[in-house]
Each structure stands twice: as C-alpha cells, then as structure tokens.
PDB file of C-alpha atoms in Angstrom:
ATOM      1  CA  UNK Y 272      -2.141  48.879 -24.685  1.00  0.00           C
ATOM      2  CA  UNK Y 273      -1.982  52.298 -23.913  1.00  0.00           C
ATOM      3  CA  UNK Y 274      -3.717  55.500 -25.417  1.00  0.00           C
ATOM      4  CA  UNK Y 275      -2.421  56.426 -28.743  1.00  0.00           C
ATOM      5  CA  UNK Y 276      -0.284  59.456 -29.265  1.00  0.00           C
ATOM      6  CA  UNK Y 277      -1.386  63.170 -30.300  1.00  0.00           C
ATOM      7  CA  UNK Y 278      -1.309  62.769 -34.056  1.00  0.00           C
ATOM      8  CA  UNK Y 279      -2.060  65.301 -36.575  1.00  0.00           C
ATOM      9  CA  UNK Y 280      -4.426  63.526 -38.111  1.00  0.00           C
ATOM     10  CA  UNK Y 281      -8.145  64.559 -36.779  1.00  0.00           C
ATOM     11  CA  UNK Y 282     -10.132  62.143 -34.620  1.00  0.00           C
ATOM     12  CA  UNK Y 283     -13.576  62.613 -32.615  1.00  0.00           C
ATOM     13  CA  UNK Y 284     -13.917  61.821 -28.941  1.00  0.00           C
ATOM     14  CA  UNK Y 285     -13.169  58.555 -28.182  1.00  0.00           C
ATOM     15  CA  UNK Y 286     -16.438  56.318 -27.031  1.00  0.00           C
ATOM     16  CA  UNK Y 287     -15.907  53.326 -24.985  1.00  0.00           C
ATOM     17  CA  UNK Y 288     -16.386  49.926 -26.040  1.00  0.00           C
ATOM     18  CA  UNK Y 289     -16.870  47.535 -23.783  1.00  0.00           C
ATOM     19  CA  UNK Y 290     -15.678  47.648 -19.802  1.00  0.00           C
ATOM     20  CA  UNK Y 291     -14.956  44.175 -20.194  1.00  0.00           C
ATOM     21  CA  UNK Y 292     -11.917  43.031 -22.583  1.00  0.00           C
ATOM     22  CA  UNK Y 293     -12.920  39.389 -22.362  1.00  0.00           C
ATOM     23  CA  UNK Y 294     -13.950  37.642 -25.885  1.00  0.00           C
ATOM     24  CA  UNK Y 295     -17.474  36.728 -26.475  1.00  0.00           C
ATOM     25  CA  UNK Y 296     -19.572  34.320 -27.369  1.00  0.00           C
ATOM     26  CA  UNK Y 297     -21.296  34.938 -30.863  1.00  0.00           C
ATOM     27  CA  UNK Y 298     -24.585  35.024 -29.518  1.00  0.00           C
ATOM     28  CA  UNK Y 299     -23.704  37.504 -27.260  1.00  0.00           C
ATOM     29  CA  UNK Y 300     -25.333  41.141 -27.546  1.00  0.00           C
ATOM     30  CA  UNK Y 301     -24.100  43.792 -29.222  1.00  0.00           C
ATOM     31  CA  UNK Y 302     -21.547  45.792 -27.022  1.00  0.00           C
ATOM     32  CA  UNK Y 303     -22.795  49.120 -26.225  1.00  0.00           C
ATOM     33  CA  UNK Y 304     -20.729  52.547 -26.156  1.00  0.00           C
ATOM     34  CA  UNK Y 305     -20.442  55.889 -23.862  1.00  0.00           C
ATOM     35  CA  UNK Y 306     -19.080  58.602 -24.525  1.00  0.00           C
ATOM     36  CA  UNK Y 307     -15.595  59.200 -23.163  1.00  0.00           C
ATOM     37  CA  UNK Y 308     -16.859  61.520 -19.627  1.00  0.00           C
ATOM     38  CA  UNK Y 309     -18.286  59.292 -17.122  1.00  0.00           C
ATOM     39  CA  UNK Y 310     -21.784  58.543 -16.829  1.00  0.00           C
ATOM     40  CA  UNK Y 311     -23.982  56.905 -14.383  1.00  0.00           C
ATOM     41  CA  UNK Y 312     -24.414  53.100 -14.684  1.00  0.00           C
ATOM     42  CA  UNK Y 313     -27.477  53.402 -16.569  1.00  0.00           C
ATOM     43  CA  UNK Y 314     -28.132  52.617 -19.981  1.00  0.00           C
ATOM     44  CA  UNK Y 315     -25.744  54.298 -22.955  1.00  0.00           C
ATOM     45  CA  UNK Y 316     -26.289  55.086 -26.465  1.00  0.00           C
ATOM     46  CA  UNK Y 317     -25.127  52.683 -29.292  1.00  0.00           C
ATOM     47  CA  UNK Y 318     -22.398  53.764 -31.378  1.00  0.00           C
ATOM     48  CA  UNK Y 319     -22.757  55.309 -34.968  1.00  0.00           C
ATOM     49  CA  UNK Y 320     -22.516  52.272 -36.580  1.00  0.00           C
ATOM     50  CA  UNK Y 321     -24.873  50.134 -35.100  1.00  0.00           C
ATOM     51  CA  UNK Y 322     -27.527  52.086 -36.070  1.00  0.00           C
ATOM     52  CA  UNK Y 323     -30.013  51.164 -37.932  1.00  0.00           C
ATOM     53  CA  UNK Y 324     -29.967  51.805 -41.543  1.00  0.00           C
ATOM     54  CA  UNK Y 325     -32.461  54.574 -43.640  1.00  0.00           C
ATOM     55  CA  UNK Y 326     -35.994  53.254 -44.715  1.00  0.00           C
ATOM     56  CA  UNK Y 327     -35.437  55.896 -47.128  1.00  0.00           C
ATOM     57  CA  UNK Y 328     -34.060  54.666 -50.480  1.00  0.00           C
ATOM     58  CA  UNK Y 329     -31.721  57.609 -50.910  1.00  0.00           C
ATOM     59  CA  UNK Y 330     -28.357  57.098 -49.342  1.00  0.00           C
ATOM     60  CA  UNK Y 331     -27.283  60.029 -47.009  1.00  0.00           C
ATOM     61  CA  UNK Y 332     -24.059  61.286 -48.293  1.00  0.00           C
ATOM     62  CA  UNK Y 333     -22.588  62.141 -44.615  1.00  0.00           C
ATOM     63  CA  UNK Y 334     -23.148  58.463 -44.059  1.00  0.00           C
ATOM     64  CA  UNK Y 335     -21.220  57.363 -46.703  1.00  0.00           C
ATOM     65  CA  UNK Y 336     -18.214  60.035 -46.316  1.00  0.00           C
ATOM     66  CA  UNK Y 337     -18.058  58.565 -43.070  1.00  0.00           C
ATOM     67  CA  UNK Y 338     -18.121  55.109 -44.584  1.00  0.00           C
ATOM     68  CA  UNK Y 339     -15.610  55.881 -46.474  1.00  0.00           C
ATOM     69  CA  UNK Y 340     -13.242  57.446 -43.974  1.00  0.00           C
ATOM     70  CA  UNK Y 341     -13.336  54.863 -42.055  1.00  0.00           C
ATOM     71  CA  UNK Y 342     -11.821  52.721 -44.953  1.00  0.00           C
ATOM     72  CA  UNK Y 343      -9.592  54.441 -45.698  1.00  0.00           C
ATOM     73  CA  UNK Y 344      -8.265  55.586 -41.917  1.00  0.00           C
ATOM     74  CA  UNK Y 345      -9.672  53.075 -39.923  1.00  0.00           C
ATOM     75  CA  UNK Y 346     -10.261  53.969 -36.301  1.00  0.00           C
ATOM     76  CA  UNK Y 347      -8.091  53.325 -33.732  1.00  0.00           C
ATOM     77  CA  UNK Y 348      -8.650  50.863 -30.697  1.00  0.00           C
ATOM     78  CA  UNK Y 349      -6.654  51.272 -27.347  1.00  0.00           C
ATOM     79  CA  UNK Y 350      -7.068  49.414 -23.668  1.00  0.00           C
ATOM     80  CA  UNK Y 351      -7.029  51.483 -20.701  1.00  0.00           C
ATOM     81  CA  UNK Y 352      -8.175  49.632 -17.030  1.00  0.00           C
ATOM     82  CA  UNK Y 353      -9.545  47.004 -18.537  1.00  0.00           C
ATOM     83  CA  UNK Y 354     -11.736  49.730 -20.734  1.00  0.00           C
ATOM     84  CA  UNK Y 355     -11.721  49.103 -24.970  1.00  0.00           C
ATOM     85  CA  UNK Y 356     -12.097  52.744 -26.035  1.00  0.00           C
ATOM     86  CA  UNK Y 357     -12.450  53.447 -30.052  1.00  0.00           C
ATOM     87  CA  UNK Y 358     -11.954  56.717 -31.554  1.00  0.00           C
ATOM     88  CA  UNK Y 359     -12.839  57.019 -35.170  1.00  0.00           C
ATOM     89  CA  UNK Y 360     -11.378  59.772 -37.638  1.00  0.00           C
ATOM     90  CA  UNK Y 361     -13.351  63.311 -37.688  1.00  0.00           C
ATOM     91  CA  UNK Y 362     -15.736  63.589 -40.556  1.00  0.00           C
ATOM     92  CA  UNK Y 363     -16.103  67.396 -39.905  1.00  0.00           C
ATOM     93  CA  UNK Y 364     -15.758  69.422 -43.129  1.00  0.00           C
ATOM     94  CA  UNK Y 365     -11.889  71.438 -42.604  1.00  0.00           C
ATOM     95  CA  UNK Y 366     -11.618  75.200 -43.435  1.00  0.00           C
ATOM     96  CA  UNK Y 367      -9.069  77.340 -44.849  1.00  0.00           C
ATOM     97  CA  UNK Y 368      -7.751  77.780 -40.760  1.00  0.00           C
ATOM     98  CA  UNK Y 369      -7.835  74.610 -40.504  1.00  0.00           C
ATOM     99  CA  UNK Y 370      -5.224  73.917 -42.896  1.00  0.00           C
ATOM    100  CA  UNK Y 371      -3.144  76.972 -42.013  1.00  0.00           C
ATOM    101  CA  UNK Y 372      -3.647  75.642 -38.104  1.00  0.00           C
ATOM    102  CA  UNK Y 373      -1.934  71.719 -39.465  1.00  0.00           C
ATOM    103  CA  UNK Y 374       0.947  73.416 -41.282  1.00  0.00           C
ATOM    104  CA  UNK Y 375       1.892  75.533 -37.966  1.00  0.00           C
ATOM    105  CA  UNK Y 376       1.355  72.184 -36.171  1.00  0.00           C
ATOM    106  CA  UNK Y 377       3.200  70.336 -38.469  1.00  0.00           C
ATOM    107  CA  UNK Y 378       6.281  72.752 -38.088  1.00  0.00           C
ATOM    108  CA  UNK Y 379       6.240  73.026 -34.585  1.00  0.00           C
ATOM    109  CA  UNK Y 380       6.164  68.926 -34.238  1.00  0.00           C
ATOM    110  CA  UNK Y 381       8.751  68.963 -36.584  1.00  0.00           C
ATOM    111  CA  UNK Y 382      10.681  71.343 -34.166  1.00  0.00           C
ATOM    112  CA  UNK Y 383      10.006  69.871 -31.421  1.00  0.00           C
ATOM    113  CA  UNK Y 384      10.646  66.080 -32.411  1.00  0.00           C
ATOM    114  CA  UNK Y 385      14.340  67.342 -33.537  1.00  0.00           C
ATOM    115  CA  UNK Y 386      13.529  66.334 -36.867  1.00  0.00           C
ATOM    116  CA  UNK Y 387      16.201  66.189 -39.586  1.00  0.00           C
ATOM    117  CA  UNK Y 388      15.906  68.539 -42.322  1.00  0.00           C
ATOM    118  CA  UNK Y 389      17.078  66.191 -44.958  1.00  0.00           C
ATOM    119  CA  UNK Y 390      18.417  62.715 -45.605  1.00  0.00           C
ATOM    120  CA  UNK Y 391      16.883  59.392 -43.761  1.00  0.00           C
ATOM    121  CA  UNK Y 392      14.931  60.537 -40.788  1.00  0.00           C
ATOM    122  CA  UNK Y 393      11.838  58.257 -39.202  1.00  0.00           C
ATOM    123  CA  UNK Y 394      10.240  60.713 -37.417  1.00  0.00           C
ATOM    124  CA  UNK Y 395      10.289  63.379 -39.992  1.00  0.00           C
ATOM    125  CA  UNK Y 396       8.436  60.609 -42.132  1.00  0.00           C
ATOM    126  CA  UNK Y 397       5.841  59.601 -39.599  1.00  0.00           C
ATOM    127  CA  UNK Y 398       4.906  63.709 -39.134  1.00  0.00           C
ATOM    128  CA  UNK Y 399       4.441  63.963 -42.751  1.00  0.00           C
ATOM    129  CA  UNK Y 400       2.712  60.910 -43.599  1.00  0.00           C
ATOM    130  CA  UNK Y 401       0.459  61.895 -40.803  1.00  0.00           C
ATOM    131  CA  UNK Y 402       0.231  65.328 -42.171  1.00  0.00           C
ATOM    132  CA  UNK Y 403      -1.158  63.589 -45.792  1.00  0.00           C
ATOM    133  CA  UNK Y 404      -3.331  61.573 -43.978  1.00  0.00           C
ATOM    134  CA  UNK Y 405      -5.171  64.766 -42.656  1.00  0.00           C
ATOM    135  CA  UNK Y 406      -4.963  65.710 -46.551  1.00  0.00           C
ATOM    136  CA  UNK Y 407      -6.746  62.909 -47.338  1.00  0.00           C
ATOM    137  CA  UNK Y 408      -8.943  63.115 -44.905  1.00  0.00           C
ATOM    138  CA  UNK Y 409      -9.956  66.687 -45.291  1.00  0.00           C
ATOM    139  CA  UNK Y 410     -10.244  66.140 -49.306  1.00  0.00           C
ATOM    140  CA  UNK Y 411     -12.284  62.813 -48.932  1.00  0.00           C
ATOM    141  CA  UNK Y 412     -15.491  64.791 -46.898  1.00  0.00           C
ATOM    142  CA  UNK Y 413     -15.076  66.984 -49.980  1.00  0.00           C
ATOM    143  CA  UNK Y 414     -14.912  64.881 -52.858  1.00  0.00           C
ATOM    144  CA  UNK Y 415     -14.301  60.957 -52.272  1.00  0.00           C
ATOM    145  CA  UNK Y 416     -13.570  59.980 -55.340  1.00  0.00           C
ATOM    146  CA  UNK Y 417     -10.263  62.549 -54.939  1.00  0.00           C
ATOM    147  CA  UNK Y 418      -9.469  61.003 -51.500  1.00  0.00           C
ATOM    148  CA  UNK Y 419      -9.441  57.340 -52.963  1.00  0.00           C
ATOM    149  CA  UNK Y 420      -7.575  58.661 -55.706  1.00  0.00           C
ATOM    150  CA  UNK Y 421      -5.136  60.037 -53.428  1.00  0.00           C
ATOM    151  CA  UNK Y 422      -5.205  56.937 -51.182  1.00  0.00           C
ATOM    152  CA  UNK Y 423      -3.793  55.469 -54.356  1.00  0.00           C
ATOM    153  CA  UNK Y 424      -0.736  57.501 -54.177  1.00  0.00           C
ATOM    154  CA  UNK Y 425      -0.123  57.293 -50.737  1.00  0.00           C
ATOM    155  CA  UNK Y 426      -0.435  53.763 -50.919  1.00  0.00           C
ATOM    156  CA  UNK Y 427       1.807  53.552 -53.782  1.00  0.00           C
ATOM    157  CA  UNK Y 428       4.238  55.724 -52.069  1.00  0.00           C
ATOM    158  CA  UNK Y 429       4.687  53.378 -48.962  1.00  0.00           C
ATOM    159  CA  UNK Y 430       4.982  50.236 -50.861  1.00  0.00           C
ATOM    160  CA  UNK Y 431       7.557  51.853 -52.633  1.00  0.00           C
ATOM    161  CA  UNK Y 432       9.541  53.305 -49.437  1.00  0.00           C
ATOM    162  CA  UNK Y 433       9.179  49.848 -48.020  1.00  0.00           C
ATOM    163  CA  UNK Y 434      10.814  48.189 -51.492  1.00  0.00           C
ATOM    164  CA  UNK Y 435      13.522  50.303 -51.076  1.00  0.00           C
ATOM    165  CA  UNK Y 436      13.899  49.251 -47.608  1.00  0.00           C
ATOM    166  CA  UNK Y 437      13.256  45.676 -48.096  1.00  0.00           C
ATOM    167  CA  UNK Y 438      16.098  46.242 -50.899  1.00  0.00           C
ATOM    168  CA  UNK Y 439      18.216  47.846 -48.666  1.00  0.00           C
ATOM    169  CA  UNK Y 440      18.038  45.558 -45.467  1.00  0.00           C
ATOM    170  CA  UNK Y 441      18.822  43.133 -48.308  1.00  0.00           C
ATOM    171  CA  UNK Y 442      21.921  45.108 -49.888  1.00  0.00           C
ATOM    172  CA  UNK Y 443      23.028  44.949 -45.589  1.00  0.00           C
ATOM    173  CA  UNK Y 444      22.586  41.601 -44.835  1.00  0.00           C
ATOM    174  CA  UNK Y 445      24.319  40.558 -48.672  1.00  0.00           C
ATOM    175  CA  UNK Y 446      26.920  42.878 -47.629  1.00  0.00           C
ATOM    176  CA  UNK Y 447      27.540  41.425 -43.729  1.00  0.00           C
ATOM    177  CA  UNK Y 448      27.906  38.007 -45.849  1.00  0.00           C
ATOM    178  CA  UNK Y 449      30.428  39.010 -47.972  1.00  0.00           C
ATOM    179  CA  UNK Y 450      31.982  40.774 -45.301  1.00  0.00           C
ATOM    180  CA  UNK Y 451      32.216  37.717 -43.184  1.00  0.00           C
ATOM    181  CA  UNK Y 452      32.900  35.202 -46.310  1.00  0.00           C
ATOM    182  CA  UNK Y 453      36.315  37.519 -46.729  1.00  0.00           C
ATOM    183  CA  UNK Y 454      36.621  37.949 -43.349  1.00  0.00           C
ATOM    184  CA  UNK Y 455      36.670  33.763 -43.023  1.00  0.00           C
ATOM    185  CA  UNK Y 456      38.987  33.958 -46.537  1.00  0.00           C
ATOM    186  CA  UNK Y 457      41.301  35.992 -45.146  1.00  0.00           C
ATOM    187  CA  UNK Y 458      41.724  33.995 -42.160  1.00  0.00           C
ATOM    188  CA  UNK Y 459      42.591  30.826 -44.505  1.00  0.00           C
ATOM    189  CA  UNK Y 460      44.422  32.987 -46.728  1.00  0.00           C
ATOM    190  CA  UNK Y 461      46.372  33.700 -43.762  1.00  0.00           C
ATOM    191  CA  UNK Y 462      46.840  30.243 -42.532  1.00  0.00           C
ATOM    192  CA  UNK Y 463      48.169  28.985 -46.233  1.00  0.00           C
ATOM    193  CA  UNK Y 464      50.454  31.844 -45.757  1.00  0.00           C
ATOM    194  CA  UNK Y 465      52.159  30.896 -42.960  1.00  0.00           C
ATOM    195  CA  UNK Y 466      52.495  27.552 -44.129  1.00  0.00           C
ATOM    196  CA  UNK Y 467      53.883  28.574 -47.066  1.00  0.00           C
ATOM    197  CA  UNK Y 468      56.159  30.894 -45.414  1.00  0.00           C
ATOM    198  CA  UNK Y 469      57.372  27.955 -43.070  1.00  0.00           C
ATOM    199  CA  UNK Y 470      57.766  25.632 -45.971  1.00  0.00           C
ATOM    200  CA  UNK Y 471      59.854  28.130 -47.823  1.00  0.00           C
ATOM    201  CA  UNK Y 472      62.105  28.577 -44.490  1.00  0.00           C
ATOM    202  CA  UNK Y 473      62.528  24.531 -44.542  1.00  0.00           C
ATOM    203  CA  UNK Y 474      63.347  25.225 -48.534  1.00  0.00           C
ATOM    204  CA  UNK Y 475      65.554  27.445 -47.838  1.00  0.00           C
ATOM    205  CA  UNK Y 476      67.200  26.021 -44.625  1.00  0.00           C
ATOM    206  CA  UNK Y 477      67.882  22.672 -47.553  1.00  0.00           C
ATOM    207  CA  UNK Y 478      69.000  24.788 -49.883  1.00  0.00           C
ATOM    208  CA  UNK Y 479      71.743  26.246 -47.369  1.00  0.00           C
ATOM    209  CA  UNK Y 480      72.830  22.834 -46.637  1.00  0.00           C
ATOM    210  CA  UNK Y 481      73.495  21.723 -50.116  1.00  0.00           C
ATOM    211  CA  UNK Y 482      75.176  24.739 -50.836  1.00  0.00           C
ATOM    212  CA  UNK Y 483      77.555  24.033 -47.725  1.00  0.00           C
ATOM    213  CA  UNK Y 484      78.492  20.348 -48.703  1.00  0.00           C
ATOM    214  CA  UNK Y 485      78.375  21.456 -52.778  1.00  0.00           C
ATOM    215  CA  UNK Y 486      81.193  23.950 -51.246  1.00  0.00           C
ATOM    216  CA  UNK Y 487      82.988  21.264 -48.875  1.00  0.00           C
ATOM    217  CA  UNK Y 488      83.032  19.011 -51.603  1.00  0.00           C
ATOM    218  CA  UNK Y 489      84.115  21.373 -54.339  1.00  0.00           C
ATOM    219  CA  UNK Y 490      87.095  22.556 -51.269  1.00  0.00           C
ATOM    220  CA  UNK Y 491      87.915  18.627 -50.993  1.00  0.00           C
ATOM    221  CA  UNK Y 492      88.321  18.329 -54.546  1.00  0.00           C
ATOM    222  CA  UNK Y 493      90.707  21.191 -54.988  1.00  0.00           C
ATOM    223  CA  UNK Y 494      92.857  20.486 -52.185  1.00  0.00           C
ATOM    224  CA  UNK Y 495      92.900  16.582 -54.108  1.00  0.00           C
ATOM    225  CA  UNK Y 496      93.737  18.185 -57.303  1.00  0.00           C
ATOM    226  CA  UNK Y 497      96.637  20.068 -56.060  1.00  0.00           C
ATOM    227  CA  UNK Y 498      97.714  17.062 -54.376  1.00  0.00           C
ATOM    228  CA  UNK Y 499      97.860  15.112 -57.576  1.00  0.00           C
ATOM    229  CA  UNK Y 500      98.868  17.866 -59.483  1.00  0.00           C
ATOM    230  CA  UNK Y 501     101.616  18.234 -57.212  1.00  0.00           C
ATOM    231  CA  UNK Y 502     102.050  14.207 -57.036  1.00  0.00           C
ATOM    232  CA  UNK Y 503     101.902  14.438 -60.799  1.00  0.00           C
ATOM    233  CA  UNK Y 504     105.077  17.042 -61.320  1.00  0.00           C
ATOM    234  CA  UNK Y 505     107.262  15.430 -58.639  1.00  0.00           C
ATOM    235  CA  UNK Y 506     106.705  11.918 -60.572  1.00  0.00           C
ATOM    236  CA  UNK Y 507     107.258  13.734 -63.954  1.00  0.00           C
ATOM    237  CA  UNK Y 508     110.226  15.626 -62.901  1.00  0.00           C
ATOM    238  CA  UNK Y 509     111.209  11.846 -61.106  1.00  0.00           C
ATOM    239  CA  UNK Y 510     111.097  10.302 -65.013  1.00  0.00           C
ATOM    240  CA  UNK Y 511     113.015  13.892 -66.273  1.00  0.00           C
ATOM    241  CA  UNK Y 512     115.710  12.785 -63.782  1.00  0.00           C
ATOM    242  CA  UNK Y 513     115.669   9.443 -64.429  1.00  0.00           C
ATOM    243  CA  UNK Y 514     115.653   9.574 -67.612  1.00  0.00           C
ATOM    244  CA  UNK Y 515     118.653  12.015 -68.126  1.00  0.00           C
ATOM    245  CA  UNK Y 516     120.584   9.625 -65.831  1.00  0.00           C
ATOM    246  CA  UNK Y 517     120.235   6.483 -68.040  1.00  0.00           C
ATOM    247  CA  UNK Y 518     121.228   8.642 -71.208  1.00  0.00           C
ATOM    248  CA  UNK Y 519     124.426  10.009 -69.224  1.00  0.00           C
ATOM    249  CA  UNK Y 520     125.162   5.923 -68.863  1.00  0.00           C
ATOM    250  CA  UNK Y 521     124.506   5.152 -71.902  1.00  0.00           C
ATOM    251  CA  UNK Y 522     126.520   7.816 -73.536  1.00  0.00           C
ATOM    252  CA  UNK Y 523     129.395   6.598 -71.145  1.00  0.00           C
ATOM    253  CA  UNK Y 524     129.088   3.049 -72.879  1.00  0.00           C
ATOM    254  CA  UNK Y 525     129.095   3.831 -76.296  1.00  0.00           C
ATOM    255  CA  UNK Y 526     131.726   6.584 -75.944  1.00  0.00           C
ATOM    256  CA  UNK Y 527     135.086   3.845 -74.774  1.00  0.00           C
ATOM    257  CA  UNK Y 528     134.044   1.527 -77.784  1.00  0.00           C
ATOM    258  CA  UNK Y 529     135.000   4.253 -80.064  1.00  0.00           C
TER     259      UNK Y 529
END
C-alpha cells in the first residue's frame, strides 16, 4: 500500500504500528507505536488506545468523543517499507476559521481536480463527501448525538447513490441484452429474408414459365382453329358446290319427261 491521499477530512499525525508487517501469534505482545519522526531504538510510547482505562467511575467525555469518532471515521492504515503506520481522525474542537479555511479548500480542490459543475462527476462526489465527513466530524466533538444523527443521513445518502447505481449498471447490462438479442434477431430476420427473397425469385422464375407455355399453347390453338375453321368453310363451300351440282342434274332429268 501506499500513503493515503491529502483529504479534507482532518487526521492527527500518523504513529507507527509495527516495523514488522508479518501476522502474529495471539500470544504475542501488544505492538507498540512511535510517533511518525524517527526516534532512537529505544523503547516508545503505547498508542491512545491501549491505555489503560480510568479507576475513576466517571467516564471522560474526550475519551468517548474520540470513541466515537473513531466509529464513525475509522482510522486509516497504510504500509510504507515494510512500516504499518495508523493515523486516526483529529478530535480537536474546529473554529469558525476552520470552517471558512475547508470551504476555500474545498473550492480550490474542486478547481484544481477539474471538477464538473453539474451532472455525473466522481471526483466532485468524493470532494464533497469528504467535505461532510469533516462536518461530521467537527459536529460530533460538539454534540455526538448530532454527528450519529448525521451519520444517519450520510449513510442513507450513499446507500441510496449506490441503488441508483446498482439500478443503473442494471438498466446497462438489460439494455446490452436487448441490444444484442435484436442484434442476433436481425441477423435471422435477415437470413429468412433472403430466403424468402430467393424463393420468391424461383416463384417467380415458375410463374414466367407457365405463362410462356399457357401463351405457346393458347398460339397453337389459334393457329389449329383457323386451320379448321378454314378446313371447315372449304368443306362447307365443297357440299354448297356439290350440292348445287346434283340439283342442276336433277332438274335436267325431270325437265325432258315433261
């Protein structure tokens, strides 16, 4: 790991841990903690915590505001040459400065980050979420019952940022499979297309053929009707004759018995 990043949220000095980042054992001692400037290798105080608690039966409120930070913005742990350092969040009472000092921070990280001035913008976000944590912070050494009150909110406010984005990496990925089911339907739509197109060209193609022997055939049988049309005249202008000639004989007969 490396050191954590400037933050507007306050923090005392870091104290290191342990110089060893090995686990161990559970009957091992307690680890001990320096403060952040080197030392010589003698021995080093314990840290806050480990101290022993009050023989008196009254709690100490600065103990508890610090118990109570420390819930609510737990301290942060980083590894630097093979050195666990700790750094827990300031319980120093904030003035009116103070909070003047963290808007003109927050403004000038905002500047300086780029930040976007509206719509969806991560870094914007982490400033000002860092911004309320100072808030928070500043209000719990103050009154704790406001800070866990306003833990609440926060709280409430990033569970309901990260239903929104849970709902809308959903929305994406519902989308992308839509977008791929028509992309896949179009394909096939495609395909039955052409085959359809293909089938209608053989349709067609059978359709042009019947209509050429429908027309051959229809040609054959008018050219046959004409000839028996034709047939039929000469044969009936054959009897006309024919008949004509066998009354002029049989006129001729019957006329000299007279």
């Amino acid at each position: 790991m490396i050191p954590p990043a400037d933050s507007l949220l306050k923090y005392d000095t870091p104290v290191l841990v342990s110089r060893n980042t090995e686990k161990r054992s559970p009957k091992a001692r307690p680890l001990k903690v320096s403060p952040q400037q080197p030392g010589p290798s003698g021995p080093v105080p314990q840290p806050p915590k480990t101290k022993l608690p009050s023989t008196s039966s009254v709690p100490d409120p600065t103990k508890q505001a610090e118990e109570i930070l420390n819930a609510i913005l737990p301290p942060r742990e980083w590894v630097e040459d093979t050195q666990l350092w700790i750094q827990q969040v300031s319980s120093t009472p904030s003035t009116r400065m103070d909070v003047v000092h963290l808007q003109e921070q927050l403004d000038l990280k905002l500047q300086q980050r780029q930040a976007r001035e509206t719509g969806i913008c991560p870094v914007r976000r982490e400033l000002y979420s860092q911004c309320f944590d100072e808030l928070i912070r500043e209000v719990t050494i103050n009154c704790a019952e406001r800070g866990l009150l306003l833990l609440r909110v926060r709280d409430e406010i990033r569970m309901t940022i990260a239903a929104y984005q849970t709902l809308y990496e959903s929305s994406v990925a519902f989308g992308m499979r839509k977008a791929l089911q028509a992309e896949q339907g179009k394909s096939d739509m495609e395909r039955k297309i052409a085959e359809l197109e293909a089938e209608k060209k053989d349709l067609e193609r059978q359709v042009n053929e019947q209509k050429a022997k429908c027309e051959a055939i229809e040609k054959r049988e008018v050219e046959r009707r004409l000839v028996e049309e034709k047939k039929h005249n000469e044969e009936i202008q054959f009897l006309k004759r024919t008949n004509q000639q066998l009354k002029a004989q049989l006129e001729g007969i019957i006329a000299p018995k007279k």
